[in-house]
CSV table of C-alpha atoms and ligand atoms in Angstrom, one decimal:
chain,number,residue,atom,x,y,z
A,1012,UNK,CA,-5.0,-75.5,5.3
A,1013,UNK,CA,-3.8,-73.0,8.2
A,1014,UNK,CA,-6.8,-71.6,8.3
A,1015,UNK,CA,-9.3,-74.4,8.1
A,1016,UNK,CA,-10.0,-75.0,11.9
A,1017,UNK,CA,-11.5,-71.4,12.0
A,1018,UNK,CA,-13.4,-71.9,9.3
A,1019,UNK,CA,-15.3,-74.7,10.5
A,1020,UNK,CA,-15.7,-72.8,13.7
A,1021,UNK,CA,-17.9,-70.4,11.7
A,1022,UNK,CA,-20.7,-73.2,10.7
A,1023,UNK,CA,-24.0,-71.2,10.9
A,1024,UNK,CA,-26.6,-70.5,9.3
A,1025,UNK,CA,-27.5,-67.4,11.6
A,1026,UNK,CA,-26.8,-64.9,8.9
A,1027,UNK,CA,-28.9,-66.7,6.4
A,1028,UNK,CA,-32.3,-66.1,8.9
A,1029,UNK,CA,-34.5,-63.5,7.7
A,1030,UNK,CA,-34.9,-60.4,10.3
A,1031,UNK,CA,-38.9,-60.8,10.0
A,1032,UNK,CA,-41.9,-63.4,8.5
A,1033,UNK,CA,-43.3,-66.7,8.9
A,1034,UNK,CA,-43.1,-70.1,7.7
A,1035,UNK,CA,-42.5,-68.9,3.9
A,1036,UNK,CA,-39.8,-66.5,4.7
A,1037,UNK,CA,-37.8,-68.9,7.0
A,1038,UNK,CA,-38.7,-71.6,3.7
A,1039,UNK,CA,-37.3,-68.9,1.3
A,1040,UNK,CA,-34.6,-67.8,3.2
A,1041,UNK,CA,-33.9,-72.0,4.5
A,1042,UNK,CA,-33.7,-72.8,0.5
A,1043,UNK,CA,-29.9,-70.3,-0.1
A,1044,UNK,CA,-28.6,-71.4,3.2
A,1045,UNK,CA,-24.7,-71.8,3.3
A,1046,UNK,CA,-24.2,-71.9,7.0
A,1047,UNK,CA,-22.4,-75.3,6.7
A,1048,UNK,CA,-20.8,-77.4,3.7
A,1049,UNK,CA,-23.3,-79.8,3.5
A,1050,UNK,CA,-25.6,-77.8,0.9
A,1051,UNK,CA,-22.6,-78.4,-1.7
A,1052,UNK,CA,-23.7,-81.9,-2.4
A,1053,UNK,CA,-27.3,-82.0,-1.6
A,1054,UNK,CA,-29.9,-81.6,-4.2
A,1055,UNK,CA,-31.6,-78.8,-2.1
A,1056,UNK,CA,-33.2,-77.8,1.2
A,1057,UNK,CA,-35.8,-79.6,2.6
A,1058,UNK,CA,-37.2,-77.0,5.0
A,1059,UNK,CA,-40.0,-78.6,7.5
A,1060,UNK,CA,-43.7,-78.5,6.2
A,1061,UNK,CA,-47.5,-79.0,7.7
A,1062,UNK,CA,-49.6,-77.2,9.8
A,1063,UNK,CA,-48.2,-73.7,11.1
A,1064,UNK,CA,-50.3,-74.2,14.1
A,1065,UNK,CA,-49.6,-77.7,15.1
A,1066,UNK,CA,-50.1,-78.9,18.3
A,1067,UNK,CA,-47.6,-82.0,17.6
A,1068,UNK,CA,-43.9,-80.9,15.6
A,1069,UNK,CA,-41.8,-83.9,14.4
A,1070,UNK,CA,-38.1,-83.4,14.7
A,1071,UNK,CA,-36.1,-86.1,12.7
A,1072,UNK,CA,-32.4,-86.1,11.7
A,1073,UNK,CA,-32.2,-84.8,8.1
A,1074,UNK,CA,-33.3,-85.8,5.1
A,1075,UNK,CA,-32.8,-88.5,3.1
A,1076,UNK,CA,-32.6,-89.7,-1.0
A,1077,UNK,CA,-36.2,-89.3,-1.8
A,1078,UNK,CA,-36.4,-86.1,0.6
A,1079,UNK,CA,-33.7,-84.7,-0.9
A,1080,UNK,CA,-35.0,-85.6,-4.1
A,1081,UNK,CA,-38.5,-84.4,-3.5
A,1082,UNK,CA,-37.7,-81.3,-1.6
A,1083,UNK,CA,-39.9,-82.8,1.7
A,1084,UNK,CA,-39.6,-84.5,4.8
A,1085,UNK,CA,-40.3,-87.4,5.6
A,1086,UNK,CA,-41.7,-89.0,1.8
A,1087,UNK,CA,-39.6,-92.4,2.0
A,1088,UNK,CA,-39.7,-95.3,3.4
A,1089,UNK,CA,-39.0,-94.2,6.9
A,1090,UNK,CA,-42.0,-91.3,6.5
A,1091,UNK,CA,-44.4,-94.2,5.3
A,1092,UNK,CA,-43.8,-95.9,8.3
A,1093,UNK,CA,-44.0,-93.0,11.0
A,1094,UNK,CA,-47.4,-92.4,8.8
A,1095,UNK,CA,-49.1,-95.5,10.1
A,1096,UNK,CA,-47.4,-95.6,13.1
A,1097,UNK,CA,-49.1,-91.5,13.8
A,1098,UNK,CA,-52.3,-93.1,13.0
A,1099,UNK,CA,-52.0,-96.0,14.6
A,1100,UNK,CA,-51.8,-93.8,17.8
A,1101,UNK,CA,-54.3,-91.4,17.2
A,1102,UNK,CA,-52.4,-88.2,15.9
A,1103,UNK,CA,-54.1,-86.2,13.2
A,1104,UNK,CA,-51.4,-85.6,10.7
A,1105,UNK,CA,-53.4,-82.4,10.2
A,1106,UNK,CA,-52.4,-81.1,13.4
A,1107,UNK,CA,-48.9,-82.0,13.4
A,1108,UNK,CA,-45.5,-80.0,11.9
A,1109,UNK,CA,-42.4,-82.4,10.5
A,1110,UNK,CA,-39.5,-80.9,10.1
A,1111,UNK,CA,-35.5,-82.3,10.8
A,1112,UNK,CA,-32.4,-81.1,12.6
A,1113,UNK,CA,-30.4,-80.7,10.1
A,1114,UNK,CA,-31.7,-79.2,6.4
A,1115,UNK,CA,-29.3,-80.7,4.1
A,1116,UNK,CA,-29.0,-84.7,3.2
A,1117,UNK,CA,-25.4,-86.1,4.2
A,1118,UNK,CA,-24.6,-89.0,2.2
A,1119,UNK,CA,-21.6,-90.8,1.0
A,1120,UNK,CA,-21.1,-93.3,-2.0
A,1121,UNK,CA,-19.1,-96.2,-2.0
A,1122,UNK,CA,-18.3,-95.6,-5.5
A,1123,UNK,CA,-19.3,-92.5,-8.1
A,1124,UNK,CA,-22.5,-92.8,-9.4
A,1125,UNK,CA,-23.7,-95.4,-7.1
A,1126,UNK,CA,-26.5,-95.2,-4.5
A,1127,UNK,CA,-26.2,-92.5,-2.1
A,1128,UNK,CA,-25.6,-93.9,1.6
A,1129,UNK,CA,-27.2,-91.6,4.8
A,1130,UNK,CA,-24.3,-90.3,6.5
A,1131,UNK,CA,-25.0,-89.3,10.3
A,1132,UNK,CA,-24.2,-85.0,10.8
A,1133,UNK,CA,-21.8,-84.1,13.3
A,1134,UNK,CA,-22.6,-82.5,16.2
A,1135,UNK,CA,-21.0,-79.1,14.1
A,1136,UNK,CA,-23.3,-79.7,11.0
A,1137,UNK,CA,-26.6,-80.1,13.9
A,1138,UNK,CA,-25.2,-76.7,15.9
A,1139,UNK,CA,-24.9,-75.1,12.5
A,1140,UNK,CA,-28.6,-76.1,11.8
A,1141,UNK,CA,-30.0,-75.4,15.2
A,1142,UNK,CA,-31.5,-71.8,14.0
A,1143,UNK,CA,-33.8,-73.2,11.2
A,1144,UNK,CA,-35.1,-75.3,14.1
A,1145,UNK,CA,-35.2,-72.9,17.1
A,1146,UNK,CA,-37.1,-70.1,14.2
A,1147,UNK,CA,-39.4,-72.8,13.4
A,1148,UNK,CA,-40.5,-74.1,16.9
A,1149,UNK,CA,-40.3,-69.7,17.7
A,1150,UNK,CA,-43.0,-69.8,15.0
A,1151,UNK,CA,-45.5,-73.2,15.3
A,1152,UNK,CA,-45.1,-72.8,19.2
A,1153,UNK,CA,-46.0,-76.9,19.5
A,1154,UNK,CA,-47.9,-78.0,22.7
A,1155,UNK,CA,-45.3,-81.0,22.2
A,1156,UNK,CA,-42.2,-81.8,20.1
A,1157,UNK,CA,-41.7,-85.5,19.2
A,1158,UNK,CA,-38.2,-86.1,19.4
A,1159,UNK,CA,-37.1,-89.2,16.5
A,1160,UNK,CA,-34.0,-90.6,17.5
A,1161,UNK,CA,-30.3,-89.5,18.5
A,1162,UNK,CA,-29.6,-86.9,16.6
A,1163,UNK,CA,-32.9,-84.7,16.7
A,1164,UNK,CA,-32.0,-85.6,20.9
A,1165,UNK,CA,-28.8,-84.6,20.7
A,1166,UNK,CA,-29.8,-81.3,18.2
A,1167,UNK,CA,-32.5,-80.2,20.9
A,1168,UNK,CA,-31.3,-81.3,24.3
A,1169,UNK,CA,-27.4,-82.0,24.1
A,1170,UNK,CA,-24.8,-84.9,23.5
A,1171,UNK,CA,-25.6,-86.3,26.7
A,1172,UNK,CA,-29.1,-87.1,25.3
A,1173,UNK,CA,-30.1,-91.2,25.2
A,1174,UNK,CA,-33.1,-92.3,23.7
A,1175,UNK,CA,-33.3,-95.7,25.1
A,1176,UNK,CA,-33.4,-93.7,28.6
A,1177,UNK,CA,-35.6,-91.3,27.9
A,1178,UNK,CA,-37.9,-92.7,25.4
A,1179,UNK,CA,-41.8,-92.5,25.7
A,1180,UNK,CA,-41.7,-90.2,29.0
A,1181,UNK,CA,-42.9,-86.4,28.7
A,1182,UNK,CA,-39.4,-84.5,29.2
A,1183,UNK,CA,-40.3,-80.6,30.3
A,1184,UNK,CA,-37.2,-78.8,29.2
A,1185,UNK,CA,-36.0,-75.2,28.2
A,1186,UNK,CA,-35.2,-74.8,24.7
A,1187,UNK,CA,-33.9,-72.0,22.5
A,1188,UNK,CA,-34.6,-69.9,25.7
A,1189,UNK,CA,-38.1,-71.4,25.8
A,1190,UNK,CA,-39.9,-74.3,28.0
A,1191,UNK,CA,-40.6,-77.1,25.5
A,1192,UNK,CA,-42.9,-80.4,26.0
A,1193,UNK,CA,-40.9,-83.5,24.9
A,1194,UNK,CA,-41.9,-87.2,24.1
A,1195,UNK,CA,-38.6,-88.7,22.5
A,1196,UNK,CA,-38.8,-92.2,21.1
A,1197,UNK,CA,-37.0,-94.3,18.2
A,1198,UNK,CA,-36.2,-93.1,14.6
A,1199,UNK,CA,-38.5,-94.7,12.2
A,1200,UNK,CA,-35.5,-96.0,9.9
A,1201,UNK,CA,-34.3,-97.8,13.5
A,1202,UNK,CA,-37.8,-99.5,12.7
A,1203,UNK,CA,-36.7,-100.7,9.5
A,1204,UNK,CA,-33.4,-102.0,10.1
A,1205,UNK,CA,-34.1,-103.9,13.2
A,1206,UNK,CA,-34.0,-107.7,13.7
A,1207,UNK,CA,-37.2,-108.1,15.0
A,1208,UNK,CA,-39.7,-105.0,12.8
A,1209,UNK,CA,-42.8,-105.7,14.6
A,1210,UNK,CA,-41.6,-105.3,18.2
A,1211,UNK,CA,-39.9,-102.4,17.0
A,1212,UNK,CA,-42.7,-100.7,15.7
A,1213,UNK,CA,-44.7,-101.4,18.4
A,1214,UNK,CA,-42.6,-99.7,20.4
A,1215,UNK,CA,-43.0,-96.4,18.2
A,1216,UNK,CA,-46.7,-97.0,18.0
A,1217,UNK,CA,-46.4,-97.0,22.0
A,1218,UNK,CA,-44.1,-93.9,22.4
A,1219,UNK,CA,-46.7,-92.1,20.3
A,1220,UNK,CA,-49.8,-93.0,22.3
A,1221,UNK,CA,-47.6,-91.5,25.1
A,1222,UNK,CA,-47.5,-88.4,23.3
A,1223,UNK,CA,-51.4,-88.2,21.7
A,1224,UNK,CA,-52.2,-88.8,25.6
A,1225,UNK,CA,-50.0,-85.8,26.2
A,1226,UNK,CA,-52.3,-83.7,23.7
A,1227,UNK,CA,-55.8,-85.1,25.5
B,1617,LIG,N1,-35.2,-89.5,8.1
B,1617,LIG,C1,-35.3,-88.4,8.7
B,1617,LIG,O1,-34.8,-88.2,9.8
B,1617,LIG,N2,-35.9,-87.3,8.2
B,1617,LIG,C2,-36.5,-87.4,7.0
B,1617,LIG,O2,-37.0,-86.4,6.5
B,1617,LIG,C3,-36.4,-88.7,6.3
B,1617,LIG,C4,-35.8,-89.7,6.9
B,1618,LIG,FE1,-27.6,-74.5,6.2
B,1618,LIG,FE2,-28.5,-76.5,7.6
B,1618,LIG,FE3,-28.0,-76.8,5.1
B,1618,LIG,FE4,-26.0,-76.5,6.7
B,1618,LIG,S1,-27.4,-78.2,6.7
B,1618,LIG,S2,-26.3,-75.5,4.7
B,1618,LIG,S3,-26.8,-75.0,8.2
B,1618,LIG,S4,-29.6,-75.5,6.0
């Protein structure tokens, strides 16, 4: 094990990014990433999808079961509910990008061959990540980037990032070397698992208004 600590300082998945291309190159390329471990267990890549010219791009942790299953963001339960809760506030989903800030699912099991349990990625497994992301806000060039929860925070503008300070305010921050638009508010599975649902989502549905104003 001497030489594990360097190892894990070479997390990347720079040299997996192709030199040239859009969207379906970065998808291609996204699909035999290695940069990190945590396409060993995963089923596969789920690389962001939707419109290449969206105004609005979706940043959520990483995927989950059925993502990982179905090879696309944001198709569970937690994508059913940021569904209604984008309509609710008056965002076209045709003018908006989802993606997450890490490509692989992380997941643990309590024992083999039960159900897989969402495991949070280390701030390693997000850095290692971060290229997909910065190539695909280099290529959509949103007017805004909603920010879902901690991690995609913490992925795009650093540790020190707190949702429950920041949420539904415009942030106006350089990212990737480039000056970003920012609306960060709760991750829809916080929506799910909270005591009281309904105030929760409201307060998405509220965040989001902030942003579709943004837009206006
Ligand atoms: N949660 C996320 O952060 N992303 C998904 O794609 C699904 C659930
Ligand atoms: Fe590559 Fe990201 Fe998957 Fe790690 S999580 S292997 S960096 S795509």
């Amino acid at each position: 094990m001497v030489s594990s600590r360097a190892h894990e300082d070479a997390y990347t998945a720079e040299p997996f990014l192709p030199d040239r291309g859009g969207l379906p190159a970065l998808r291609r390329a996204a699909a035999g990433c290695r940069g990190c471990p945590l396409h060993r267990d995963a089923t596969q890549t789920v690389f962001g999808t939707g419109n290449a010219h969206a105004s609005v791009m979706l940043v959520g942790e990483q995927p989950g079961d059925q993502e990982d299953r179905q090879g696309k963001p944001f198709v569970g339960p937690a994508g059913k509910l940021l569904d209604r809760a984008l309509a609710e506030a008056g965002i076209d989903p045709d003018d908006t990008y989802v993606t997450n800030a890490v490509k692989h699912f992380k997941f643990t099991r309590a024992e083999p061959r039960k159900r897989r349990i969402h495991k949070a990625p280390t701030l390693r497994e997000m850095t290692a990540c971060g290229p997909w992301l910065a190539a695909e806000l280099a290529v959509v060039e949103p007017e805004l980037i909603v920010v879902l929860g901690a991690t995609a925070g913490k992925a795009l503008l650093g540790s020190s990032f707190r949702v429950t300070r920041v949420r539904g305010t415009v942030l106006e921050e350089e990212i990737h070397g480039r000056p970003e638009r920012l609306v960060p508010t709760v991750h829809p599975s916080s929506v799910l698992r909270s005591d009281d649902r309904q105030a929760a989502y409201r307060g998405l549905v509220a965040d989001l208004e902030v942003a579709a104003r943004t837009l206006a």
